[in-house]
Every structure is written in structure tokens, then in C-alpha cells.
Coordinates of C-alpha atoms and ligand atoms in Angstrom, one line a residue:
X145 CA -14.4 2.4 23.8
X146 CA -16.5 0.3 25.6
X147 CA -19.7 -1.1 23.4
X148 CA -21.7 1.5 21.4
X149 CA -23.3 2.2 18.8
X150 CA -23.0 4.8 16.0
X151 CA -26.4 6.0 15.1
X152 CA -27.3 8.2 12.1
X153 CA -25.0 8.5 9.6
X154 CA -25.4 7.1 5.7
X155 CA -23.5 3.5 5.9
X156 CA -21.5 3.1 2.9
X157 CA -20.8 -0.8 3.6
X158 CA -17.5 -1.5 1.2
X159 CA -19.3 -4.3 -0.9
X160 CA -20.5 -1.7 -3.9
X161 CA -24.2 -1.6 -2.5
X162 CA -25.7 2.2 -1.9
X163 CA -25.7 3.8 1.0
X164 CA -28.2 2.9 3.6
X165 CA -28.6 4.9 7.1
X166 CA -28.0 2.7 9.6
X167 CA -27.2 2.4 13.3
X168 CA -24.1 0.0 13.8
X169 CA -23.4 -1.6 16.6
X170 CA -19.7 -2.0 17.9
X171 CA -18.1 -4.2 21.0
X172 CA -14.7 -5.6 21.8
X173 CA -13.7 -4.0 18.8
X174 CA -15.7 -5.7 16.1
X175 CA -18.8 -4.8 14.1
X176 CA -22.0 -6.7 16.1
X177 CA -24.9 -5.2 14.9
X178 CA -26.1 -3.6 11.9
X179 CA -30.1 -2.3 12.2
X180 CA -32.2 -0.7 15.0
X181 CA -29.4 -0.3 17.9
X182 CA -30.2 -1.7 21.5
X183 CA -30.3 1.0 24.8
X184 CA -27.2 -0.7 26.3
X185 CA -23.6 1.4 25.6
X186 CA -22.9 4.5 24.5
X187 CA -24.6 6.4 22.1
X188 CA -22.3 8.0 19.4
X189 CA -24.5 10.7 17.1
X190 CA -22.9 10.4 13.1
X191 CA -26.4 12.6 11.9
X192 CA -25.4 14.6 8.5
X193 CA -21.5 12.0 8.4
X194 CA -20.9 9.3 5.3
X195 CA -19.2 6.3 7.3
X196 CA -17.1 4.0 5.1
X197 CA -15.1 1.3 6.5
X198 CA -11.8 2.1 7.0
X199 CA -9.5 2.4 3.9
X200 CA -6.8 0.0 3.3
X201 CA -4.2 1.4 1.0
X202 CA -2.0 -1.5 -0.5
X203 CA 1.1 0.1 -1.6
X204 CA 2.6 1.8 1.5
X205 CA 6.4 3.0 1.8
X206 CA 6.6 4.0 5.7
X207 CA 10.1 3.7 5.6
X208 CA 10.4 6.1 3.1
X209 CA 9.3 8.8 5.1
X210 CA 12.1 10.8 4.7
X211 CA 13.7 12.9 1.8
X212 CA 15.2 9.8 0.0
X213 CA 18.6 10.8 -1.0
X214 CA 19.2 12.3 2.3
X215 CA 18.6 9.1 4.3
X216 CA 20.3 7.2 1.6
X217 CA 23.6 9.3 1.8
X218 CA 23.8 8.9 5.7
X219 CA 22.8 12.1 6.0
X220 CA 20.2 11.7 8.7
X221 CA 20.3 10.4 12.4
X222 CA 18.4 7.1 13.3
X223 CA 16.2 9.3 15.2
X224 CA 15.3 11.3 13.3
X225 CA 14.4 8.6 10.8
X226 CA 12.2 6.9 13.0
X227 CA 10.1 10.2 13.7
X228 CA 9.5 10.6 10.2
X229 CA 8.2 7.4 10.1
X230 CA 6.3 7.6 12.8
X231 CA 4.3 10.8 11.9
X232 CA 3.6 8.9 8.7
X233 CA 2.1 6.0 10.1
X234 CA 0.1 8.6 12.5
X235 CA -1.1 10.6 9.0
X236 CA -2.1 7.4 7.6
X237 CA -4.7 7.2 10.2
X238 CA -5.7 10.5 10.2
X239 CA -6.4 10.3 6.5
X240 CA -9.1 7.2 7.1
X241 CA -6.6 4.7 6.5
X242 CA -6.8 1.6 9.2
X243 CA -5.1 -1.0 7.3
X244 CA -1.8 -0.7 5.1
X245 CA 0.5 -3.0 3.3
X246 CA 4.1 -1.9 3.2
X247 CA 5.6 -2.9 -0.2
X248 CA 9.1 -2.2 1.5
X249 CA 11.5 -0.2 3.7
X250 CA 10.6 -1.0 7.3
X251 CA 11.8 -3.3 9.2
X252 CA 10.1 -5.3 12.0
X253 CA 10.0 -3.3 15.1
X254 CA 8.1 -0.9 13.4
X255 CA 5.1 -3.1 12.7
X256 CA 5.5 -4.5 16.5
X257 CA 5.7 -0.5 17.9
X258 CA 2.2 0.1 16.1
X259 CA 0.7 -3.0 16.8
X260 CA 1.4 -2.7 20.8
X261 CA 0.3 0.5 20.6
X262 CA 3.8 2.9 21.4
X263 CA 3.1 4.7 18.7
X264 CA -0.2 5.5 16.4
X265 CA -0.7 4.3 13.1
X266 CA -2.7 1.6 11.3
X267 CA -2.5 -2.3 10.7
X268 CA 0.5 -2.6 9.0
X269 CA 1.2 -6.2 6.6
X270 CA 4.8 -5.8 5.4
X271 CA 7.3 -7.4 3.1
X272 CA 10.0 -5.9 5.0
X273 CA 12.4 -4.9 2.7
X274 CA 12.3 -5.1 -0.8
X275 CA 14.1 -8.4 -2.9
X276 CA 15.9 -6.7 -5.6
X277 CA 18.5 -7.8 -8.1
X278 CA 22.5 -6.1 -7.8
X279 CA 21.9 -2.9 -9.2
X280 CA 18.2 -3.4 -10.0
X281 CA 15.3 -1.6 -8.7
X282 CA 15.5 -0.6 -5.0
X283 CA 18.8 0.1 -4.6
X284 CA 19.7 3.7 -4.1
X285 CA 23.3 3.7 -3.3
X286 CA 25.6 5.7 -5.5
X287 CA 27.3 3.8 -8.3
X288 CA 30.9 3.5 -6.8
X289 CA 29.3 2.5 -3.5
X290 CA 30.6 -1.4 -2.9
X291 CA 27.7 -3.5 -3.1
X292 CA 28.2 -5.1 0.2
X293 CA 28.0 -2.0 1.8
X294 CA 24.5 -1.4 0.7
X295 CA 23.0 -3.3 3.5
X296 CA 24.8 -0.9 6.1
X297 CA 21.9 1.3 5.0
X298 CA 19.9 -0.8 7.5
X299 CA 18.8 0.3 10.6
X300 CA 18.2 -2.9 12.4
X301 CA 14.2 -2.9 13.8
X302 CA 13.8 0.3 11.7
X303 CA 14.0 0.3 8.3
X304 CA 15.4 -1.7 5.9
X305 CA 14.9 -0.7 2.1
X306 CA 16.0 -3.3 0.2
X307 CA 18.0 -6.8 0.0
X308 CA 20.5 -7.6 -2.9
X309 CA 20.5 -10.9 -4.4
X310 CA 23.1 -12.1 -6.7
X311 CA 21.9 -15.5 -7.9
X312 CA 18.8 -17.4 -6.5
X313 CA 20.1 -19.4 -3.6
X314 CA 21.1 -15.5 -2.5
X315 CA 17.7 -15.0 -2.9
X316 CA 16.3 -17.7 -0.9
X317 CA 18.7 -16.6 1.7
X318 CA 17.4 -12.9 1.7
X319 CA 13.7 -13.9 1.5
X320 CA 14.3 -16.3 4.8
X321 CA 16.1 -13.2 6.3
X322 CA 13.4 -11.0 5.7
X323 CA 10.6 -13.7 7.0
X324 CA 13.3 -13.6 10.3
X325 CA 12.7 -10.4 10.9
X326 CA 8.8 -9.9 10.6
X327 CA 7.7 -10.4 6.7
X328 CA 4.0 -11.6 5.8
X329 CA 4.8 -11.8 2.6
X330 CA 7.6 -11.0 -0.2
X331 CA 8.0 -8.5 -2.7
X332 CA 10.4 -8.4 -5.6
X333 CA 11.5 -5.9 -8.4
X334 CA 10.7 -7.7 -11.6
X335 CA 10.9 -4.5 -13.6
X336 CA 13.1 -1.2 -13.5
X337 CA 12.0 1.3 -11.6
X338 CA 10.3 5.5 -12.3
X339 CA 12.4 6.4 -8.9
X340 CA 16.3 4.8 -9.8
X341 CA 19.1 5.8 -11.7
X342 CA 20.6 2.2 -12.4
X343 CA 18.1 1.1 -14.7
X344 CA 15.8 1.2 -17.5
X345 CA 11.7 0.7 -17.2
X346 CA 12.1 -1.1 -19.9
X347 CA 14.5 -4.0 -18.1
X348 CA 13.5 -6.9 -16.7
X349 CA 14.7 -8.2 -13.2
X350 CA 15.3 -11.9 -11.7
X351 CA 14.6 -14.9 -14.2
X352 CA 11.8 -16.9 -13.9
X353 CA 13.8 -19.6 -12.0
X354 CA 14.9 -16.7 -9.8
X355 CA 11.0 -15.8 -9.1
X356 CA 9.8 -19.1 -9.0
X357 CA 12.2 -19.7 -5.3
X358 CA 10.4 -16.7 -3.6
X359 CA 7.1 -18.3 -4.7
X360 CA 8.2 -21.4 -3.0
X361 CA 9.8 -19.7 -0.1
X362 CA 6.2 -18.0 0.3
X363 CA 4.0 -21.0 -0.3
X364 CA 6.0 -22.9 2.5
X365 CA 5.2 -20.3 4.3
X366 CA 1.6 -19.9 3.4
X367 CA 1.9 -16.4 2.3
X368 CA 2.2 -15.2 -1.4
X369 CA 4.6 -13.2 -3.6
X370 CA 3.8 -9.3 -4.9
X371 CA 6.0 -8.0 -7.9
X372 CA 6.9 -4.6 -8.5
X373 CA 6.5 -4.0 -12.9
X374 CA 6.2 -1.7 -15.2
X375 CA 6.7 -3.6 -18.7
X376 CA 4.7 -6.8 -20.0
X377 CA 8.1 -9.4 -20.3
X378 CA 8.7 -8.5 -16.5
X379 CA 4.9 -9.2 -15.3
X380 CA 4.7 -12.0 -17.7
X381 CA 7.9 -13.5 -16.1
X382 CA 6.2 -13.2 -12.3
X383 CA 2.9 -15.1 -13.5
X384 CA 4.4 -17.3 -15.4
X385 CA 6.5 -17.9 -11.8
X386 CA 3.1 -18.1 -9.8
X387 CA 2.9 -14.5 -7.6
X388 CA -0.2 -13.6 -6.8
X389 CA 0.0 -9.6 -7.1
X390 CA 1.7 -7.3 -9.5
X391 CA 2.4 -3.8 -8.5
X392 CA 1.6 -0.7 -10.8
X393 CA 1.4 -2.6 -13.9
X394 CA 2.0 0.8 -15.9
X395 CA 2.2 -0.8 -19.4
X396 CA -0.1 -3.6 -19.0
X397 CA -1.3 -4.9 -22.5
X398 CA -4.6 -7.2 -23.2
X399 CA -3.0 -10.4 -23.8
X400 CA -0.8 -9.9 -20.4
X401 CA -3.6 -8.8 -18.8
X402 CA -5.8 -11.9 -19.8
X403 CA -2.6 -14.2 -18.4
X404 CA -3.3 -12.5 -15.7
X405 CA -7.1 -12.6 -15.2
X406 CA -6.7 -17.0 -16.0
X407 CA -4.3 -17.3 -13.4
X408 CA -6.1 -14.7 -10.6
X409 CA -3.1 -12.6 -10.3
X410 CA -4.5 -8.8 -8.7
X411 CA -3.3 -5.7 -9.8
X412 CA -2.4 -2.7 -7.8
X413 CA -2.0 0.7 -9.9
X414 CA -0.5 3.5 -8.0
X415 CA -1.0 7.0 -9.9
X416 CA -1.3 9.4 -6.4
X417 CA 2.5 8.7 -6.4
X418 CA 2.5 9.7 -10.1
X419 CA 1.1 13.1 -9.3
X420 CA 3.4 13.7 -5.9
X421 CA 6.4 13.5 -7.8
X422 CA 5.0 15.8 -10.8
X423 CA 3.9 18.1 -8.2
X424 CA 7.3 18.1 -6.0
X425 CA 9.9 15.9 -7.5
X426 CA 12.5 17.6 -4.7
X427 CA 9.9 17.8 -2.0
X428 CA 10.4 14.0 -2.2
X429 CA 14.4 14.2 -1.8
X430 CA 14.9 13.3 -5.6
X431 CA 16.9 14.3 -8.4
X432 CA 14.6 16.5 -11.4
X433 CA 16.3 13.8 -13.7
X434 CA 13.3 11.2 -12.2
X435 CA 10.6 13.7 -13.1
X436 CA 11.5 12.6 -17.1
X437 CA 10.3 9.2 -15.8
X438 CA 7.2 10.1 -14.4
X439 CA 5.9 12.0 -17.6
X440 CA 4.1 9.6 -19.4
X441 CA 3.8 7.2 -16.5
X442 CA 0.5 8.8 -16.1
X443 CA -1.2 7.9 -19.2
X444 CA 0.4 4.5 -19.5
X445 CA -1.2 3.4 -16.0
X446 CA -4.7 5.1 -16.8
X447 CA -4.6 2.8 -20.0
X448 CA -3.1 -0.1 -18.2
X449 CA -6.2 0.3 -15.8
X450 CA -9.0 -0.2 -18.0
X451 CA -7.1 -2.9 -20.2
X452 CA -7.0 -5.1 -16.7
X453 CA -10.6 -4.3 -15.6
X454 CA -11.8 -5.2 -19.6
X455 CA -9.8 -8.3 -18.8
X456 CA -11.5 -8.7 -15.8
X457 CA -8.6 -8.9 -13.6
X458 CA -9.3 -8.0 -9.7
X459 CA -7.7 -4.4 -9.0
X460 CA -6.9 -3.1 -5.4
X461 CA -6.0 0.5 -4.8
X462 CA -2.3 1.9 -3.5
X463 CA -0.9 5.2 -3.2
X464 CA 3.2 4.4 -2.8
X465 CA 3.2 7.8 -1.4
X466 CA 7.1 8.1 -0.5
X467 CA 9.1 11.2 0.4
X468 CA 7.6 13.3 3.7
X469 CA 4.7 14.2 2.3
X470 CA 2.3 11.4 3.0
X471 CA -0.2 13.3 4.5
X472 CA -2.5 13.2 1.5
X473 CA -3.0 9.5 1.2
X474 CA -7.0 9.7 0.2
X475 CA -5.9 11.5 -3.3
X476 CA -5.3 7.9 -4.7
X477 CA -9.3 7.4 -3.8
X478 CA -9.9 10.8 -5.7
X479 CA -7.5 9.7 -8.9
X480 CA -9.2 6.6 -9.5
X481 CA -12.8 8.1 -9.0
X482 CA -12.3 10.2 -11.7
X483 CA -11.5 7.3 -14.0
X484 CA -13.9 4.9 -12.3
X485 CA -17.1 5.4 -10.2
X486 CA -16.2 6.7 -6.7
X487 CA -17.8 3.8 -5.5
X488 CA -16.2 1.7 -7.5
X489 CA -12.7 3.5 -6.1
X490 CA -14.1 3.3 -2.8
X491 CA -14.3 -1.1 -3.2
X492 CA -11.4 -1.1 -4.8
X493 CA -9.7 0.7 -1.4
X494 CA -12.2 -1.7 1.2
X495 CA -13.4 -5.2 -0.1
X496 CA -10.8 -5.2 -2.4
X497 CA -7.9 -4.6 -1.1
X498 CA -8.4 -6.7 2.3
X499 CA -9.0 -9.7 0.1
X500 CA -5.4 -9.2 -1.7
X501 CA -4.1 -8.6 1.8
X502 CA -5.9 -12.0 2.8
X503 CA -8.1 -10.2 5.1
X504 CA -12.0 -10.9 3.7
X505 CA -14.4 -10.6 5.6
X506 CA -12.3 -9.2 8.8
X507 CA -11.6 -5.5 7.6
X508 CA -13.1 -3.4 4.3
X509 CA -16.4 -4.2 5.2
X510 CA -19.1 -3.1 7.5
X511 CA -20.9 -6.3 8.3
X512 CA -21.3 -8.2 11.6
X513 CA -18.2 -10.0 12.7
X514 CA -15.6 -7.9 10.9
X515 CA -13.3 -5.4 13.1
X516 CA -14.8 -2.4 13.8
X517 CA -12.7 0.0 11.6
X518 CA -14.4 3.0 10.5
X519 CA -14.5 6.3 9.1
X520 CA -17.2 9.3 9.3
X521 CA -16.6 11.6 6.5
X522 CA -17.9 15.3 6.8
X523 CA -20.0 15.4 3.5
X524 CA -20.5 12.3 0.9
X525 CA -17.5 11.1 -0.9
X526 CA -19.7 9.6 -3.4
X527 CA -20.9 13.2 -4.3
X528 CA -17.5 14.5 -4.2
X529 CA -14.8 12.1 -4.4
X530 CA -12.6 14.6 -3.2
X531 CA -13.0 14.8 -0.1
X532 CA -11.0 11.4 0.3
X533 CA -7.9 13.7 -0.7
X534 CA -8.1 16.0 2.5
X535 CA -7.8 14.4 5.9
X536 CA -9.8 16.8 7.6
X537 CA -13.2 15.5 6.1
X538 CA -11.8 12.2 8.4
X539 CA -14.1 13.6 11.6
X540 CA -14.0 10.2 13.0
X541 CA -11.6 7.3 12.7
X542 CA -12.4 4.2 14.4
X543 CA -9.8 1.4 14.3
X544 CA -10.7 -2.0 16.2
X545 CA -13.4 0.0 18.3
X546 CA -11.2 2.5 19.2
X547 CA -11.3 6.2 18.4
X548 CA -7.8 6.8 17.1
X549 CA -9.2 10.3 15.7
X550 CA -11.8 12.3 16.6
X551 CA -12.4 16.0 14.9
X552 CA -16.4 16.3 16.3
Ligands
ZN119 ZN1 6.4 1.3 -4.2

């Protein structure tokens, strides 16, 4: 797209304020202009649309696209693997999502496919695989399965689920690996897992020592550490180590949450994933067993959320949506809004998240200078948050000034 401007519709800008109409201007894919728009380009009518920028959701799993045990039992062909993935990353933009952050499965080459534009799908930051602990969360293989053998799971450029370290100078190995091969930051399991049958949600993973060497292998890098935890000892072990994000947080009490909020750790609850696997525990290739984990997960992470806003801790949005049915990636928007504010859920998803993915000021906003990633939403999401949960109220996706979906 060429420049142009996209005239009419009610501008919902990502910083909390309400809704203005307002043309926006748009050339060599960023945001130029907002106000009155000049003759010169085309002319792109959004009368009756909501446009929001595009959504960033923070907890992405497109290497999980797939029915889990299936591809973790070598039951499915590279191929095959990689087209799942694929149609993900394509539904992620049909959905209004621009921008994701994959907390870990893919490897490299699937960033660099996107990016070049061989296949469609959003801006992807990824951790490559996961850092776990032997046995700890993120590894799937079946209990007599050697642990060496785990990392033939790999599918080099593809996917990669997860690293195994034994000690921390294994860790430091596996972090530099997974910088090697296309990281922008790290993520590690500092907790058990809902989706696992090696541990317990209540066990913690890594010491702090361990922790503390991704934190360094990170900073040297200038990039930061996430943690995946459920329980308080786990998240307390991460801060205490110096990440800078904490994953789901499900059990998050007030004095953790104030540790926390003093040392500007974000939080990222993730309760569309919650309801997947309630809704279709085998859709998503796992045993009923895991549904006995979810139960419960529910009302822990609602409480966990308000306990970390009353603490005043910054909270981003994610969906870790895994399985093959990603399609519905907006239904995290439409969760939270009914424990927030849409708008509020609609921040937390823009402005929000692109400053815990480093990106302020360059996607989540609509303002002059940031890329031109944009969504036109049939109806107002602030009147009915649901609409975020079905794609087809995504009209119009624009990503970089490019109409990557278009529905008119
Ligand atoms: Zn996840």
C-alpha cells in the first residue's frame, strides 16, 4: 500500500483515552498523520469500523500447533508440523493480532520465514525454546524416554519445544544455544506446570543461582529474562534473580505481588488457555488427566489478577493458546474485559504489552511515528468486548501499511 489514509472510522488509540473519529494517515508503513487527511494517496473509507491498533498477544505457542502428544510421540511428519504452524501464525493475523511473543517451541527459521514474508503471520519476538529443568516443566517425553534423547524432538529451523539443563553451566550452555539460533530473549520454567505429568504446580524449578545465569546471559545480551510460575516461592525465586516478566502468575499473593511491583517485574495472566482446555482438553492432543489441573486454575488467576493490579504491578495480556485450535486468539481480550474494563483489556493487549516486549512507542499505539499496524473492527469492542473473540469482526488488518486481511 502505497500512502493513504483511513478516513472515518472511531480511533481507539491504545493509550486508555476514548475514542475519537479520526482520519489517519499512513506511508512507508508507519503512522504519519493523525487529523484532517491531505488529498495526496489513496483514500480508504472505515465509516461505521472501531480501529484499534493492532493486538499484541504476549504468550504465544506457534510451535505448538499441533495435537501435543501426537507430535511429541513422533507421530507426525515435519511437514505436516510446519503447516500447522503456519496456519497458526496466518490465524493470528486474521484475529487482529500484528505482533506476538512466542514463550517457546519454534525455532528460528520460523520467525525468519514470516519476517521475509514466505509465509503470513505477525511480528514474532521468540525465546526459542523453552529453559527447563530434567524432568521439570516443558518436557513432554514419556518417563522411560532417555533424557538425551529428548532433544531429538527438534526439528532444526522448525520447532524446538524445550532445552534440558542439568546444573547451571548446562544452562548457560542452552541459553547461548538458543541465542544461536534466533532468541530475543529467554524463558524459563520456574514453577510446575497445568499441561505436564512430571510435576507438581506446587514445585519449584532452577535455584536462584540457576536463574540468576540466564539473567546474566540476557543482560550481556541486552535482552531480559520471562519466567513461567504458578506458586509464590517459584516467582519469588525469579525476582529475587532479577527477570523482568513472570508468566501466568496463577497464585500470586500481595506480599509477592508487592516484590514484584518494587522491582518493576510485569505480569502476564493467561486464562483464554484456561478455558480452551476446559472446553476441549483432547481437541488440544492431551490426556483428561490435565483437565484436573485446570479446574481451579481459573479462580486462582482471576484473584492473582486483581492482587497484582492492587499492587500496582504493570500487567500485559497473553493467550498461550496451544493445541490446533488457535483460531480464537481475541477471547483472552473478551476474558479479561469481563474482569476489567474493555478498555482497560484493550491497553493491556496494545501499550502494554509492546512496552514488555520493548517495543514503546513503535507498535500498540496509534500515534505518528509508530508502525502502521491496525485493525477495523465491524461494531465497537468497547460496547461488546466480544467481538475480540471472533476473527470475523477483524474486517481490516493492517500490519506495517500493508493489508494482510481485508473482509470489506
Ligand atoms: Zn505457555
Amino acid at each position: 500500500m502505497g500512502p493513504a489514509h483511513v478516513v472515518g472510522a472511531a480511533v481507539v488509540d491504545g493509550t486508555g483515552r476514548d475514542p475519537r473519529k479520526l482520519d489517519i494517515s499512513v506511508e512507508k508503513g508507519r503512522i504519519t498523520r493523525l487529523g484532517a487527511s491531505s488529498a495526496h494517496g489513496e483514500r480508504l473509507d472505515a465509516g461505521g469500523l472501531t480501529m484499534t491498533p493492532g493486538l499484541i498477544d504476549a504468550h504465544v505457542h506457534l510451535g505448538l500447533s499441533s495435537p501435543i502428544r501426537t507430535h511429541f510421540s513422533f507421530g507426525m511428519s515435519a511437514a505436516e508440523i510446519a503447516a500447522d504452524i503456519f496456519a497458526t501464525a496466518g490465524a493470528a493475523l486474521d484475529a487482529g493480532f500484528t505482533t506476538v511473543r512466542d514463550t517457546g517451541g519454534i525455532d528460528g527459521g520460523v520467525v525468519t520465514a514470516i519476517a521475509r514474508g514466505k509465509v503470513r503471520g505477525p511480528r514474532v519476538l521468540s525465546c526459542g525454546p523453552v529453559q527447563c529443568q530434567i524432568g521439570g516443566h516443558g518436557y513432554y517425553g514419556a518417563e522411560w524416554e532417555p533424557t538425551e534423547l529428548w532433544s531429538s524432538h527438534h526439528i532444526p529451523g522448525l520447532c524446538a519445544l524445550s532445552m534440558m539443563a542439568g546444573n547451571a553451566d548446562e544452562l548457560r550452555h542452552n541459553v547461548r544455544e538458543a541465542f544461536r539460533r534466533g532468541a530475543s530473549f529467554l524463558k524459563l520454567c520456574v514453577t510446575g506446570g497445568v499441561v505436564g505429568a512430571h510435576d507438581r504446580l506446587t514445585d519449584t524449578q532452577f535455584t536462584v543461582e540457576e536463574i540468576t545465569v540466564a539473567v546474566q546471559e540476557a543482560a550481556a545480551r541486552n535482552t531480559y529474562v520471562t519466567v513461567h510460575a504458578h506458586n509464590n516461592d517459584g516467582i519469588r525465586n525469579a525476582v529475587e534473580a532479577g527477570v523482568r516478566c513472570v508468566e501466568h502468575g496463577t497464585s500470586l499473593d500481595e506480599s509477592t505481588a508487592a516484590l514484584m511491583a518494587a522491582r518493576e517485574v510485569a505480569l502476564v495472566p493467561t486464562f483464554a488457555v484456561i478455558e480452551q482446555l476446559l472446553r476441549d482438553t483432547a481437541g488440544a492432543g492431551l490426556a483428561e488427566s490435565t483437565r484436573d489441573r485446570v479446574e481451579g486454575a481459573r479462580e486462582r488467576m482471576t484473584t492473582a489478577l486483581a492482587v497484582a493490579k492492587h499492587a500496582g504491578v504493570r500487567v500485559g495480556l497473553g493467550s498461550d493458546l496451544i493445541g490446533p485450535a488457535q483460531e480464537r486468539r481475541g477471547e483472552e481480550l473478551s476474558l479479561r474485559a469481563a474482569l476489567e474494563t474493555p478498555m482497560e483489556a484493550l491497553v493491556a493487549a496494545t501499550r502494554t504489552n509492546a512496552g514488555i516486549l520493548g517495543l514503546s512507542g513503535r507498535v500498540g499505539v496509534i500515534a505518528p511515528g509508530a508502525q502502521a499496524d491496525l485493525v477495523l473492527w465491524n461494531g465497537d469492542p468497547l460496547e461488546d468486548p466480544e467481538l475480540f473473540s471472533d476473527p470475523t469482526n477483524a474486517v481490516l488488518v493492517i500490519q506495517a501499511g500493508q493489508i494482510v486481511k481485508d473482509l470489506r
